[in-house]
Every structure is written in structure tokens, then in C-alpha cells.
């Protein structure tokens, strides 16, 4: 398959994934109060696990010999990332989701042999989604969005920023900066590949300047289990 064929296959799978998430939404709302606390003191709901399991089944059916990398239960973390790879955050912003806030979403990034093929950010409670190849007419915001993980660097930058927001979901922030609802998204603390990859790819596609760990991001695959600092500007 050519890169164009890979992109077409990825987009078709991402369209199906988005439809699946919308279909699951009533069940997800019903499960939002079924919460456990993981070892790192972050929440996971039964809805997180349901979305991950359903997306794994869908994507495995779409791609031969797929490596599925998911946030929950260390899915695919130790597998070799060759051939088709899907990196999935089933529910990013779980604290928001479990609290009944709409600022949460699902992120999927698909690679083949280390080359990006397609990505999606879906914010179903806000009826928003962005897939590789979509047309964006960006807004013109002055707001800088910051990650919700707090350290001295983040506090200092917020104090120096005239218009700052902390929304509690990387996918919401990434969707915002790609679409111009934010002028910038900064995470000086660090986030994982499933939080970032879809949004990083979409940001590059739509002309944003993307720094990962203070280096210009080249669109490559990020291995699971490692945190990365990001700074993205429209």
C-alpha cells in the first residue's frame, strides 16, 4: 500500500470509530460513576475500559496484525511497534468525565511502519470531532491552555500569561489549539503518547508550531510509558 492508501484506510477506520463512540455514549454516561483509583492516584471508570475494549475490537478487525496500544491495563505497551499501530486514549479527561463535565474525549492515532497514517480527536459531549483530512477554519484566540498537572514551571508560566485556562483534558486542549480556540497549549509537566499523538499530528497538519521536549516534532511515533512536555502554538 502507498502512503495515500494508508491514509484512506486510516480515515475509514477512524470514521467507524467515531460512529462507535457516539453509539456507546448513553452507556458511557451510565457508567461514569463506576470509578476506581489507579496506582498513580488517577481515576479510571468502567466507561474507559468499555471504550478501549470496543475500539480494540473494531481496529483489530480493520487492520491485519495490528499492535493496539491503549492507556488502560498496559495494553500493547511491551509489543513491538511495527506494521499497523493504533495508539488510543479511550477517555482522556477521566476526572472531568466522572464529574459530569463535558470536557473529555477520545484520541486515536494510527501509524504504519512508524509513519503517521491518520488521527482523530472526538469530544462527544460537545458534538466535536477532528479527523486527519478535515478542513479547519480556525478562530483567533488569545488564550493559552495549560495542562492540569501542576509544578513550579506551570505556576510561573500561568502567572506570566494574561489569558490562561486549565481545562483538565489534553484532547480538549489539543482540539482547541488546532482549531484556533486557543492560541497555545503548554504542558510543562509531561503527558503520555496516548494523550498526545493524535493531537500532535493534527496540529502539524494544520500549520501549528509543535515542540516536544523543546525540540521541533517531526511527526514520529512516541513509545508508550514515557512522558513528554509539549508546547503548541497556532
PDB file of N, CA and C in Angstrom, residues 34-133:
ATOM      1  N   UNK A  34     -19.010   4.629  37.977  1.00  0.00           N
ATOM      2  CA  UNK A  34     -18.313   3.388  38.332  1.00  0.00           C
ATOM      3  C   UNK A  34     -16.814   3.661  38.244  1.00  0.00           C
ATOM      4  N   UNK A  35     -16.247   4.203  39.337  1.00  0.00           N
ATOM      5  CA  UNK A  35     -14.891   4.746  39.325  1.00  0.00           C
ATOM      6  C   UNK A  35     -13.984   3.963  40.266  1.00  0.00           C
ATOM      7  N   UNK A  36     -12.771   3.683  39.802  1.00  0.00           N
ATOM      8  CA  UNK A  36     -11.705   3.146  40.649  1.00  0.00           C
ATOM      9  C   UNK A  36     -10.523   4.101  40.561  1.00  0.00           C
ATOM     10  N   UNK A  37      -9.644   4.019  41.528  1.00  0.00           N
ATOM     11  CA  UNK A  37      -8.446   4.861  41.544  1.00  0.00           C
ATOM     12  C   UNK A  37      -7.232   3.987  41.253  1.00  0.00           C
ATOM     13  N   UNK A  38      -6.455   4.380  40.254  1.00  0.00           N
ATOM     14  CA  UNK A  38      -5.269   3.612  39.864  1.00  0.00           C
ATOM     15  C   UNK A  38      -4.104   3.923  40.798  1.00  0.00           C
ATOM     16  N   UNK A  39      -3.009   3.197  40.609  1.00  0.00           N
ATOM     17  CA  UNK A  39      -1.838   3.345  41.477  1.00  0.00           C
ATOM     18  C   UNK A  39      -1.226   4.724  41.459  1.00  0.00           C
ATOM     19  N   UNK A  40      -1.431   5.471  40.356  1.00  0.00           N
ATOM     20  CA  UNK A  40      -0.883   6.829  40.276  1.00  0.00           C
ATOM     21  C   UNK A  40      -1.872   7.878  40.758  1.00  0.00           C
ATOM     22  N   UNK A  41      -2.933   7.424  41.444  1.00  0.00           N
ATOM     23  CA  UNK A  41      -3.955   8.299  42.032  1.00  0.00           C
ATOM     24  C   UNK A  41      -4.806   8.989  40.971  1.00  0.00           C
ATOM     25  N   UNK A  42      -4.871   8.437  39.766  1.00  0.00           N
ATOM     26  CA  UNK A  42      -5.778   8.946  38.750  1.00  0.00           C
ATOM     27  C   UNK A  42      -6.971   8.001  38.625  1.00  0.00           C
ATOM     28  N   UNK A  43      -8.131   8.532  38.227  1.00  0.00           N
ATOM     29  CA  UNK A  43      -9.320   7.684  38.167  1.00  0.00           C
ATOM     30  C   UNK A  43      -9.411   6.902  36.863  1.00  0.00           C
ATOM     31  N   UNK A  44     -10.090   5.768  36.925  1.00  0.00           N
ATOM     32  CA  UNK A  44     -10.480   5.033  35.728  1.00  0.00           C
ATOM     33  C   UNK A  44     -11.915   4.575  35.955  1.00  0.00           C
ATOM     34  N   UNK A  45     -12.740   4.729  34.945  1.00  0.00           N
ATOM     35  CA  UNK A  45     -14.130   4.308  35.063  1.00  0.00           C
ATOM     36  C   UNK A  45     -14.373   3.063  34.224  1.00  0.00           C
ATOM     37  N   UNK A  46     -15.515   2.426  34.495  1.00  0.00           N
ATOM     38  CA  UNK A  46     -15.908   1.294  33.658  1.00  0.00           C
ATOM     39  C   UNK A  46     -16.093   1.736  32.210  1.00  0.00           C
ATOM     40  N   UNK A  47     -16.425   3.003  32.008  1.00  0.00           N
ATOM     41  CA  UNK A  47     -16.576   3.521  30.646  1.00  0.00           C
ATOM     42  C   UNK A  47     -15.238   3.554  29.911  1.00  0.00           C
ATOM     43  N   UNK A  48     -14.148   3.947  30.608  1.00  0.00           N
ATOM     44  CA  UNK A  48     -12.813   3.910  29.987  1.00  0.00           C
ATOM     45  C   UNK A  48     -12.522   2.520  29.433  1.00  0.00           C
ATOM     46  N   UNK A  49     -12.772   1.529  30.251  1.00  0.00           N
ATOM     47  CA  UNK A  49     -12.433   0.153  29.859  1.00  0.00           C
ATOM     48  C   UNK A  49     -13.352  -0.340  28.739  1.00  0.00           C
ATOM     49  N   UNK A  50     -14.606   0.076  28.775  1.00  0.00           N
ATOM     50  CA  UNK A  50     -15.527  -0.322  27.711  1.00  0.00           C
ATOM     51  C   UNK A  50     -15.087   0.277  26.376  1.00  0.00           C
ATOM     52  N   UNK A  51     -14.780   1.565  26.354  1.00  0.00           N
ATOM     53  CA  UNK A  51     -14.360   2.209  25.105  1.00  0.00           C
ATOM     54  C   UNK A  51     -13.091   1.552  24.569  1.00  0.00           C
ATOM     55  N   UNK A  52     -12.118   1.298  25.451  1.00  0.00           N
ATOM     56  CA  UNK A  52     -10.877   0.687  24.984  1.00  0.00           C
ATOM     57  C   UNK A  52     -11.137  -0.689  24.382  1.00  0.00           C
ATOM     58  N   UNK A  53     -11.951  -1.504  25.051  1.00  0.00           N
ATOM     59  CA  UNK A  53     -12.227  -2.852  24.546  1.00  0.00           C
ATOM     60  C   UNK A  53     -12.959  -2.810  23.208  1.00  0.00           C
ATOM     61  N   UNK A  54     -13.931  -1.913  23.084  1.00  0.00           N
ATOM     62  CA  UNK A  54     -14.701  -1.823  21.838  1.00  0.00           C
ATOM     63  C   UNK A  54     -13.844  -1.293  20.687  1.00  0.00           C
ATOM     64  N   UNK A  55     -12.998  -0.311  20.971  1.00  0.00           N
ATOM     65  CA  UNK A  55     -12.131   0.211  19.917  1.00  0.00           C
ATOM     66  C   UNK A  55     -11.067  -0.794  19.514  1.00  0.00           C
ATOM     67  N   UNK A  56     -10.555  -1.549  20.478  1.00  0.00           N
ATOM     68  CA  UNK A  56      -9.583  -2.589  20.140  1.00  0.00           C
ATOM     69  C   UNK A  56     -10.199  -3.607  19.196  1.00  0.00           C
ATOM     70  N   UNK A  57     -11.426  -4.014  19.484  1.00  0.00           N
ATOM     71  CA  UNK A  57     -12.096  -4.987  18.618  1.00  0.00           C
ATOM     72  C   UNK A  57     -12.309  -4.407  17.219  1.00  0.00           C
ATOM     73  N   UNK A  58     -12.771  -3.177  17.145  1.00  0.00           N
ATOM     74  CA  UNK A  58     -13.023  -2.546  15.840  1.00  0.00           C
ATOM     75  C   UNK A  58     -11.738  -2.413  15.037  1.00  0.00           C
ATOM     76  N   UNK A  59     -10.674  -1.925  15.657  1.00  0.00           N
ATOM     77  CA  UNK A  59      -9.437  -1.653  14.919  1.00  0.00           C
ATOM     78  C   UNK A  59      -8.712  -2.933  14.536  1.00  0.00           C
ATOM     79  N   UNK A  60      -8.770  -3.944  15.391  1.00  0.00           N
ATOM     80  CA  UNK A  60      -8.181  -5.235  15.007  1.00  0.00           C
ATOM     81  C   UNK A  60      -8.897  -5.817  13.786  1.00  0.00           C
ATOM     82  N   UNK A  61     -10.201  -5.565  13.676  1.00  0.00           N
ATOM     83  CA  UNK A  61     -10.948  -6.068  12.522  1.00  0.00           C
ATOM     84  C   UNK A  61     -10.597  -5.305  11.251  1.00  0.00           C
ATOM     85  N   UNK A  62     -10.101  -4.081  11.384  1.00  0.00           N
ATOM     86  CA  UNK A  62      -9.789  -3.238  10.230  1.00  0.00           C
ATOM     87  C   UNK A  62      -8.382  -3.468   9.683  1.00  0.00           C
ATOM     88  N   UNK A  63      -7.444  -3.822  10.566  1.00  0.00           N
ATOM     89  CA  UNK A  63      -6.038  -3.866  10.177  1.00  0.00           C
ATOM     90  C   UNK A  63      -5.411  -5.203  10.556  1.00  0.00           C
ATOM     91  N   UNK A  64      -4.734  -5.828   9.599  1.00  0.00           N
ATOM     92  CA  UNK A  64      -4.066  -7.102   9.846  1.00  0.00           C
ATOM     93  C   UNK A  64      -2.876  -6.898  10.786  1.00  0.00           C
ATOM     94  N   UNK A  65      -2.729  -7.804  11.742  1.00  0.00           N
ATOM     95  CA  UNK A  65      -1.571  -7.831  12.643  1.00  0.00           C
ATOM     96  C   UNK A  65      -1.349  -6.463  13.311  1.00  0.00           C
ATOM     97  N   UNK A  66      -2.433  -5.878  13.763  1.00  0.00           N
ATOM     98  CA  UNK A  66      -2.373  -4.570  14.414  1.00  0.00           C
ATOM     99  C   UNK A  66      -1.766  -4.672  15.804  1.00  0.00           C
ATOM    100  N   UNK A  67      -0.875  -3.739  16.149  1.00  0.00           N
ATOM    101  CA  UNK A  67      -0.460  -3.537  17.531  1.00  0.00           C
ATOM    102  C   UNK A  67      -1.363  -2.463  18.117  1.00  0.00           C
ATOM    103  N   UNK A  68      -2.134  -2.824  19.111  1.00  0.00           N
ATOM    104  CA  UNK A  68      -3.068  -1.890  19.756  1.00  0.00           C
ATOM    105  C   UNK A  68      -2.452  -1.427  21.066  1.00  0.00           C
ATOM    106  N   UNK A  69      -2.199  -0.125  21.187  1.00  0.00           N
ATOM    107  CA  UNK A  69      -1.610   0.461  22.383  1.00  0.00           C
ATOM    108  C   UNK A  69      -2.680   1.311  23.054  1.00  0.00           C
ATOM    109  N   UNK A  70      -3.086   0.907  24.255  1.00  0.00           N
ATOM    110  CA  UNK A  70      -4.115   1.644  24.987  1.00  0.00           C
ATOM    111  C   UNK A  70      -3.636   2.036  26.367  1.00  0.00           C
ATOM    112  N   UNK A  71      -4.227   3.101  26.879  1.00  0.00           N
ATOM    113  CA  UNK A  71      -3.811   3.586  28.196  1.00  0.00           C
ATOM    114  C   UNK A  71      -4.089   2.572  29.304  1.00  0.00           C
ATOM    115  N   UNK A  72      -5.262   1.929  29.243  1.00  0.00           N
ATOM    116  CA  UNK A  72      -5.687   1.101  30.363  1.00  0.00           C
ATOM    117  C   UNK A  72      -5.067  -0.300  30.293  1.00  0.00           C
ATOM    118  N   UNK A  73      -4.709  -0.793  31.446  1.00  0.00           N
ATOM    119  CA  UNK A  73      -4.216  -2.176  31.612  1.00  0.00           C
ATOM    120  C   UNK A  73      -2.945  -2.458  30.806  1.00  0.00           C
ATOM    121  N   UNK A  74      -2.160  -1.415  30.520  1.00  0.00           N
ATOM    122  CA  UNK A  74      -0.890  -1.553  29.807  1.00  0.00           C
ATOM    123  C   UNK A  74      -1.041  -2.285  28.473  1.00  0.00           C
ATOM    124  N   UNK A  75      -2.167  -2.066  27.821  1.00  0.00           N
ATOM    125  CA  UNK A  75      -2.439  -2.768  26.566  1.00  0.00           C
ATOM    126  C   UNK A  75      -1.403  -2.408  25.507  1.00  0.00           C
ATOM    127  N   UNK A  76      -0.661  -3.402  25.037  1.00  0.00           N
ATOM    128  CA  UNK A  76       0.287  -3.224  23.949  1.00  0.00           C
ATOM    129  C   UNK A  76       1.566  -2.494  24.297  1.00  0.00           C
ATOM    130  N   UNK A  77       1.761  -2.151  25.556  1.00  0.00           N
ATOM    131  CA  UNK A  77       2.929  -1.350  25.932  1.00  0.00           C
ATOM    132  C   UNK A  77       4.238  -2.056  25.607  1.00  0.00           C
ATOM    133  N   UNK A  78       4.252  -3.358  25.737  1.00  0.00           N
ATOM    134  CA  UNK A  78       5.501  -4.109  25.581  1.00  0.00           C
ATOM    135  C   UNK A  78       5.626  -4.782  24.211  1.00  0.00           C
ATOM    136  N   UNK A  79       4.684  -4.505  23.317  1.00  0.00           N
ATOM    137  CA  UNK A  79       4.738  -5.105  21.988  1.00  0.00           C
ATOM    138  C   UNK A  79       5.623  -4.280  21.060  1.00  0.00           C
ATOM    139  N   UNK A  80       6.186  -4.941  20.063  1.00  0.00           N
ATOM    140  CA  UNK A  80       6.988  -4.238  19.069  1.00  0.00           C
ATOM    141  C   UNK A  80       6.081  -3.408  18.163  1.00  0.00           C
ATOM    142  N   UNK A  81       6.403  -2.136  18.015  1.00  0.00           N
ATOM    143  CA  UNK A  81       5.551  -1.225  17.252  1.00  0.00           C
ATOM    144  C   UNK A  81       5.941  -1.245  15.775  1.00  0.00           C
ATOM    145  N   UNK A  82       5.620  -2.343  15.092  1.00  0.00           N
ATOM    146  CA  UNK A  82       5.886  -2.452  13.656  1.00  0.00           C
ATOM    147  C   UNK A  82       4.574  -2.731  12.940  1.00  0.00           C
ATOM    148  N   UNK A  83       4.567  -2.501  11.613  1.00  0.00           N
ATOM    149  CA  UNK A  83       3.325  -2.663  10.873  1.00  0.00           C
ATOM    150  C   UNK A  83       2.315  -1.600  11.299  1.00  0.00           C
ATOM    151  N   UNK A  84       1.046  -2.018  11.340  1.00  0.00           N
ATOM    152  CA  UNK A  84      -0.004  -1.109  11.787  1.00  0.00           C
ATOM    153  C   UNK A  84       0.009  -0.988  13.306  1.00  0.00           C
ATOM    154  N   UNK A  85      -0.054   0.238  13.792  1.00  0.00           N
ATOM    155  CA  UNK A  85      -0.103   0.514  15.237  1.00  0.00           C
ATOM    156  C   UNK A  85      -1.199   1.548  15.484  1.00  0.00           C
ATOM    157  N   UNK A  86      -2.063   1.285  16.444  1.00  0.00           N
ATOM    158  CA  UNK A  86      -3.077   2.253  16.869  1.00  0.00           C
ATOM    159  C   UNK A  86      -2.829   2.606  18.331  1.00  0.00           C
ATOM    160  N   UNK A  87      -2.706   3.894  18.607  1.00  0.00           N
ATOM    161  CA  UNK A  87      -2.485   4.386  19.965  1.00  0.00           C
ATOM    162  C   UNK A  87      -3.765   5.078  20.412  1.00  0.00           C
ATOM    163  N   UNK A  88      -4.346   4.594  21.503  1.00  0.00           N
ATOM    164  CA  UNK A  88      -5.702   5.001  21.879  1.00  0.00           C
ATOM    165  C   UNK A  88      -5.748   5.463  23.334  1.00  0.00           C
ATOM    166  N   UNK A  89      -6.331   6.638  23.533  1.00  0.00           N
ATOM    167  CA  UNK A  89      -6.747   7.066  24.864  1.00  0.00           C
ATOM    168  C   UNK A  89      -8.267   6.982  24.870  1.00  0.00           C
ATOM    169  N   UNK A  90      -8.845   5.984  25.527  1.00  0.00           N
ATOM    170  CA  UNK A  90     -10.293   5.763  25.408  1.00  0.00           C
ATOM    171  C   UNK A  90     -11.107   6.926  25.961  1.00  0.00           C
ATOM    172  N   UNK A  91     -10.725   7.416  27.144  1.00  0.00           N
ATOM    173  CA  UNK A  91     -11.336   8.630  27.695  1.00  0.00           C
ATOM    174  C   UNK A  91     -10.213   9.451  28.309  1.00  0.00           C
ATOM    175  N   UNK A  92      -9.887  10.546  27.654  1.00  0.00           N
ATOM    176  CA  UNK A  92      -8.929  11.493  28.207  1.00  0.00           C
ATOM    177  C   UNK A  92      -9.719  12.575  28.937  1.00  0.00           C
ATOM    178  N   UNK A  93      -9.249  12.939  30.118  1.00  0.00           N
ATOM    179  CA  UNK A  93     -10.034  13.824  30.967  1.00  0.00           C
ATOM    180  C   UNK A  93     -11.021  13.038  31.814  1.00  0.00           C
ATOM    181  N   UNK A  94     -10.584  11.863  32.296  1.00  0.00           N
ATOM    182  CA  UNK A  94     -11.491  10.999  33.053  1.00  0.00           C
ATOM    183  C   UNK A  94     -12.027  11.694  34.301  1.00  0.00           C
ATOM    184  N   UNK A  95     -11.201  12.518  34.951  1.00  0.00           N
ATOM    185  CA  UNK A  95     -11.688  13.244  36.134  1.00  0.00           C
ATOM    186  C   UNK A  95     -12.859  14.148  35.751  1.00  0.00           C
ATOM    187  N   UNK A  96     -12.754  14.821  34.611  1.00  0.00           N
ATOM    188  CA  UNK A  96     -13.876  15.627  34.118  1.00  0.00           C
ATOM    189  C   UNK A  96     -15.090  14.751  33.824  1.00  0.00           C
ATOM    190  N   UNK A  97     -14.853  13.670  33.063  1.00  0.00           N
ATOM    191  CA  UNK A  97     -15.934  12.766  32.681  1.00  0.00           C
ATOM    192  C   UNK A  97     -16.671  12.234  33.903  1.00  0.00           C
ATOM    193  N   UNK A  98     -15.929  11.742  34.898  1.00  0.00           N
ATOM    194  CA  UNK A  98     -16.547  11.170  36.089  1.00  0.00           C
ATOM    195  C   UNK A  98     -17.284  12.220  36.904  1.00  0.00           C
ATOM    196  N   UNK A  99     -16.907  13.480  36.734  1.00  0.00           N
ATOM    197  CA  UNK A  99     -17.546  14.577  37.465  1.00  0.00           C
ATOM    198  C   UNK A  99     -18.735  15.171  36.727  1.00  0.00           C
ATOM    199  N   UNK A 100     -19.027  14.651  35.535  1.00  0.00           N
ATOM    200  CA  UNK A 100     -20.159  15.151  34.776  1.00  0.00           C
ATOM    201  C   UNK A 100     -19.855  16.352  33.910  1.00  0.00           C
ATOM    202  N   UNK A 101     -18.579  16.685  33.739  1.00  0.00           N
ATOM    203  CA  UNK A 101     -18.194  17.793  32.869  1.00  0.00           C
ATOM    204  C   UNK A 101     -18.090  17.310  31.424  1.00  0.00           C
ATOM    205  N   UNK A 102     -18.344  18.178  30.448  1.00  0.00           N
ATOM    206  CA  UNK A 102     -18.308  17.752  29.045  1.00  0.00           C
ATOM    207  C   UNK A 102     -16.928  17.787  28.412  1.00  0.00           C
ATOM    208  N   UNK A 103     -15.919  18.347  29.102  1.00  0.00           N
ATOM    209  CA  UNK A 103     -14.591  18.499  28.502  1.00  0.00           C
ATOM    210  C   UNK A 103     -13.770  17.225  28.683  1.00  0.00           C
ATOM    211  N   UNK A 104     -14.081  16.232  27.877  1.00  0.00           N
ATOM    212  CA  UNK A 104     -13.350  14.974  27.845  1.00  0.00           C
ATOM    213  C   UNK A 104     -13.447  14.449  26.408  1.00  0.00           C
ATOM    214  N   UNK A 105     -12.649  13.458  26.085  1.00  0.00           N
ATOM    215  CA  UNK A 105     -12.744  12.940  24.735  1.00  0.00           C
ATOM    216  C   UNK A 105     -11.915  11.696  24.517  1.00  0.00           C
ATOM    217  N   UNK A 106     -11.949  11.234  23.290  1.00  0.00           N
ATOM    218  CA  UNK A 106     -11.225  10.042  22.857  1.00  0.00           C
ATOM    219  C   UNK A 106     -10.206  10.437  21.791  1.00  0.00           C
ATOM    220  N   UNK A 107      -9.013   9.876  21.895  1.00  0.00           N
ATOM    221  CA  UNK A 107      -7.951  10.153  20.917  1.00  0.00           C
ATOM    222  C   UNK A 107      -7.456   8.847  20.319  1.00  0.00           C
ATOM    223  N   UNK A 108      -7.298   8.833  19.001  1.00  0.00           N
ATOM    224  CA  UNK A 108      -6.748   7.672  18.288  1.00  0.00           C
ATOM    225  C   UNK A 108      -5.722   8.175  17.280  1.00  0.00           C
ATOM    226  N   UNK A 109      -4.530   7.599  17.321  1.00  0.00           N
ATOM    227  CA  UNK A 109      -3.504   7.873  16.314  1.00  0.00           C
ATOM    228  C   UNK A 109      -3.097   6.546  15.681  1.00  0.00           C
ATOM    229  N   UNK A 110      -3.069   6.506  14.358  1.00  0.00           N
ATOM    230  CA  UNK A 110      -2.743   5.286  13.620  1.00  0.00           C
ATOM    231  C   UNK A 110      -1.461   5.500  12.825  1.00  0.00           C
ATOM    232  N   UNK A 111      -0.546   4.551  12.968  1.00  0.00           N
ATOM    233  CA  UNK A 111       0.733   4.584  12.257  1.00  0.00           C
ATOM    234  C   UNK A 111       0.897   3.288  11.466  1.00  0.00           C
ATOM    235  N   UNK A 112       1.699   3.379  10.405  1.00  0.00           N
ATOM    236  CA  UNK A 112       2.125   2.159   9.717  1.00  0.00           C
ATOM    237  C   UNK A 112       3.622   2.237   9.468  1.00  0.00           C
ATOM    238  N   UNK A 113       4.338   1.267  10.021  1.00  0.00           N
ATOM    239  CA  UNK A 113       5.797   1.216   9.913  1.00  0.00           C
ATOM    240  C   UNK A 113       6.433   2.527  10.365  1.00  0.00           C
ATOM    241  N   UNK A 114       5.898   3.079  11.447  1.00  0.00           N
ATOM    242  CA  UNK A 114       6.452   4.289  12.030  1.00  0.00           C
ATOM    243  C   UNK A 114       6.014   5.581  11.385  1.00  0.00           C
ATOM    244  N   UNK A 115       5.226   5.513  10.318  1.00  0.00           N
ATOM    245  CA  UNK A 115       4.757   6.707   9.604  1.00  0.00           C
ATOM    246  C   UNK A 115       3.298   6.962   9.951  1.00  0.00           C
ATOM    247  N   UNK A 116       2.973   8.196  10.283  1.00  0.00           N
ATOM    248  CA  UNK A 116       1.603   8.537  10.658  1.00  0.00           C
ATOM    249  C   UNK A 116       0.668   8.344   9.472  1.00  0.00           C
ATOM    250  N   UNK A 117      -0.478   7.670   9.728  1.00  0.00           N
ATOM    251  CA  UNK A 117      -1.466   7.437   8.678  1.00  0.00           C
ATOM    252  C   UNK A 117      -2.757   8.217   8.915  1.00  0.00           C
ATOM    253  N   UNK A 118      -3.109   8.459  10.170  1.00  0.00           N
ATOM    254  CA  UNK A 118      -4.338   9.205  10.447  1.00  0.00           C
ATOM    255  C   UNK A 118      -4.604   9.293  11.925  1.00  0.00           C
ATOM    256  N   UNK A 119      -5.300  10.362  12.325  1.00  0.00           N
ATOM    257  CA  UNK A 119      -5.616  10.575  13.737  1.00  0.00           C
ATOM    258  C   UNK A 119      -7.006  11.150  13.893  1.00  0.00           C
ATOM    259  N   UNK A 120      -7.547  10.971  15.088  1.00  0.00           N
ATOM    260  CA  UNK A 120      -8.856  11.529  15.428  1.00  0.00           C
ATOM    261  C   UNK A 120      -8.860  12.010  16.863  1.00  0.00           C
ATOM    262  N   UNK A 121      -9.465  13.160  17.087  1.00  0.00           N
ATOM    263  CA  UNK A 121      -9.885  13.596  18.416  1.00  0.00           C
ATOM    264  C   UNK A 121     -11.400  13.730  18.361  1.00  0.00           C
ATOM    265  N   UNK A 122     -12.104  13.087  19.295  1.00  0.00           N
ATOM    266  CA  UNK A 122     -13.554  13.182  19.387  1.00  0.00           C
ATOM    267  C   UNK A 122     -13.929  13.699  20.771  1.00  0.00           C
ATOM    268  N   UNK A 123     -14.781  14.715  20.804  1.00  0.00           N
ATOM    269  CA  UNK A 123     -15.300  15.276  22.054  1.00  0.00           C
ATOM    270  C   UNK A 123     -16.815  15.097  22.025  1.00  0.00           C
ATOM    271  N   UNK A 124     -17.314  13.900  22.340  1.00  0.00           N
ATOM    272  CA  UNK A 124     -18.704  13.562  22.038  1.00  0.00           C
ATOM    273  C   UNK A 124     -19.736  14.371  22.805  1.00  0.00           C
ATOM    274  N   UNK A 125     -19.461  14.750  24.053  1.00  0.00           N
ATOM    275  CA  UNK A 125     -20.443  15.545  24.789  1.00  0.00           C
ATOM    276  C   UNK A 125     -20.539  16.974  24.265  1.00  0.00           C
ATOM    277  N   UNK A 126     -19.580  17.391  23.446  1.00  0.00           N
ATOM    278  CA  UNK A 126     -19.587  18.718  22.834  1.00  0.00           C
ATOM    279  C   UNK A 126     -19.903  18.660  21.340  1.00  0.00           C
ATOM    280  N   UNK A 127     -20.184  17.447  20.841  1.00  0.00           N
ATOM    281  CA  UNK A 127     -20.502  17.244  19.424  1.00  0.00           C
ATOM    282  C   UNK A 127     -19.400  17.785  18.513  1.00  0.00           C
ATOM    283  N   UNK A 128     -18.147  17.534  18.923  1.00  0.00           N
ATOM    284  CA  UNK A 128     -16.994  17.968  18.150  1.00  0.00           C
ATOM    285  C   UNK A 128     -16.126  16.768  17.810  1.00  0.00           C
ATOM    286  N   UNK A 129     -15.528  16.817  16.629  1.00  0.00           N
ATOM    287  CA  UNK A 129     -14.562  15.804  16.260  1.00  0.00           C
ATOM    288  C   UNK A 129     -13.658  16.367  15.178  1.00  0.00           C
ATOM    289  N   UNK A 130     -12.444  15.846  15.116  1.00  0.00           N
ATOM    290  CA  UNK A 130     -11.477  16.274  14.118  1.00  0.00           C
ATOM    291  C   UNK A 130     -10.696  15.050  13.674  1.00  0.00           C
ATOM    292  N   UNK A 131     -10.714  14.770  12.371  1.00  0.00           N
ATOM    293  CA  UNK A 131     -10.023  13.627  11.787  1.00  0.00           C
ATOM    294  C   UNK A 131      -9.061  14.152  10.723  1.00  0.00           C
ATOM    295  N   UNK A 132      -7.925  13.492  10.595  1.00  0.00           N
ATOM    296  CA  UNK A 132      -6.962  13.839   9.554  1.00  0.00           C
ATOM    297  C   UNK A 132      -7.663  13.986   8.209  1.00  0.00           C
ATOM    298  N   UNK A 133      -7.430  15.124   7.553  1.00  0.00           N
ATOM    299  CA  UNK A 133      -8.069  15.414   6.273  1.00  0.00           C
ATOM    300  C   UNK A 133      -9.239  16.359   6.382  1.00  0.00           C
TER     301      UNK A 133
END
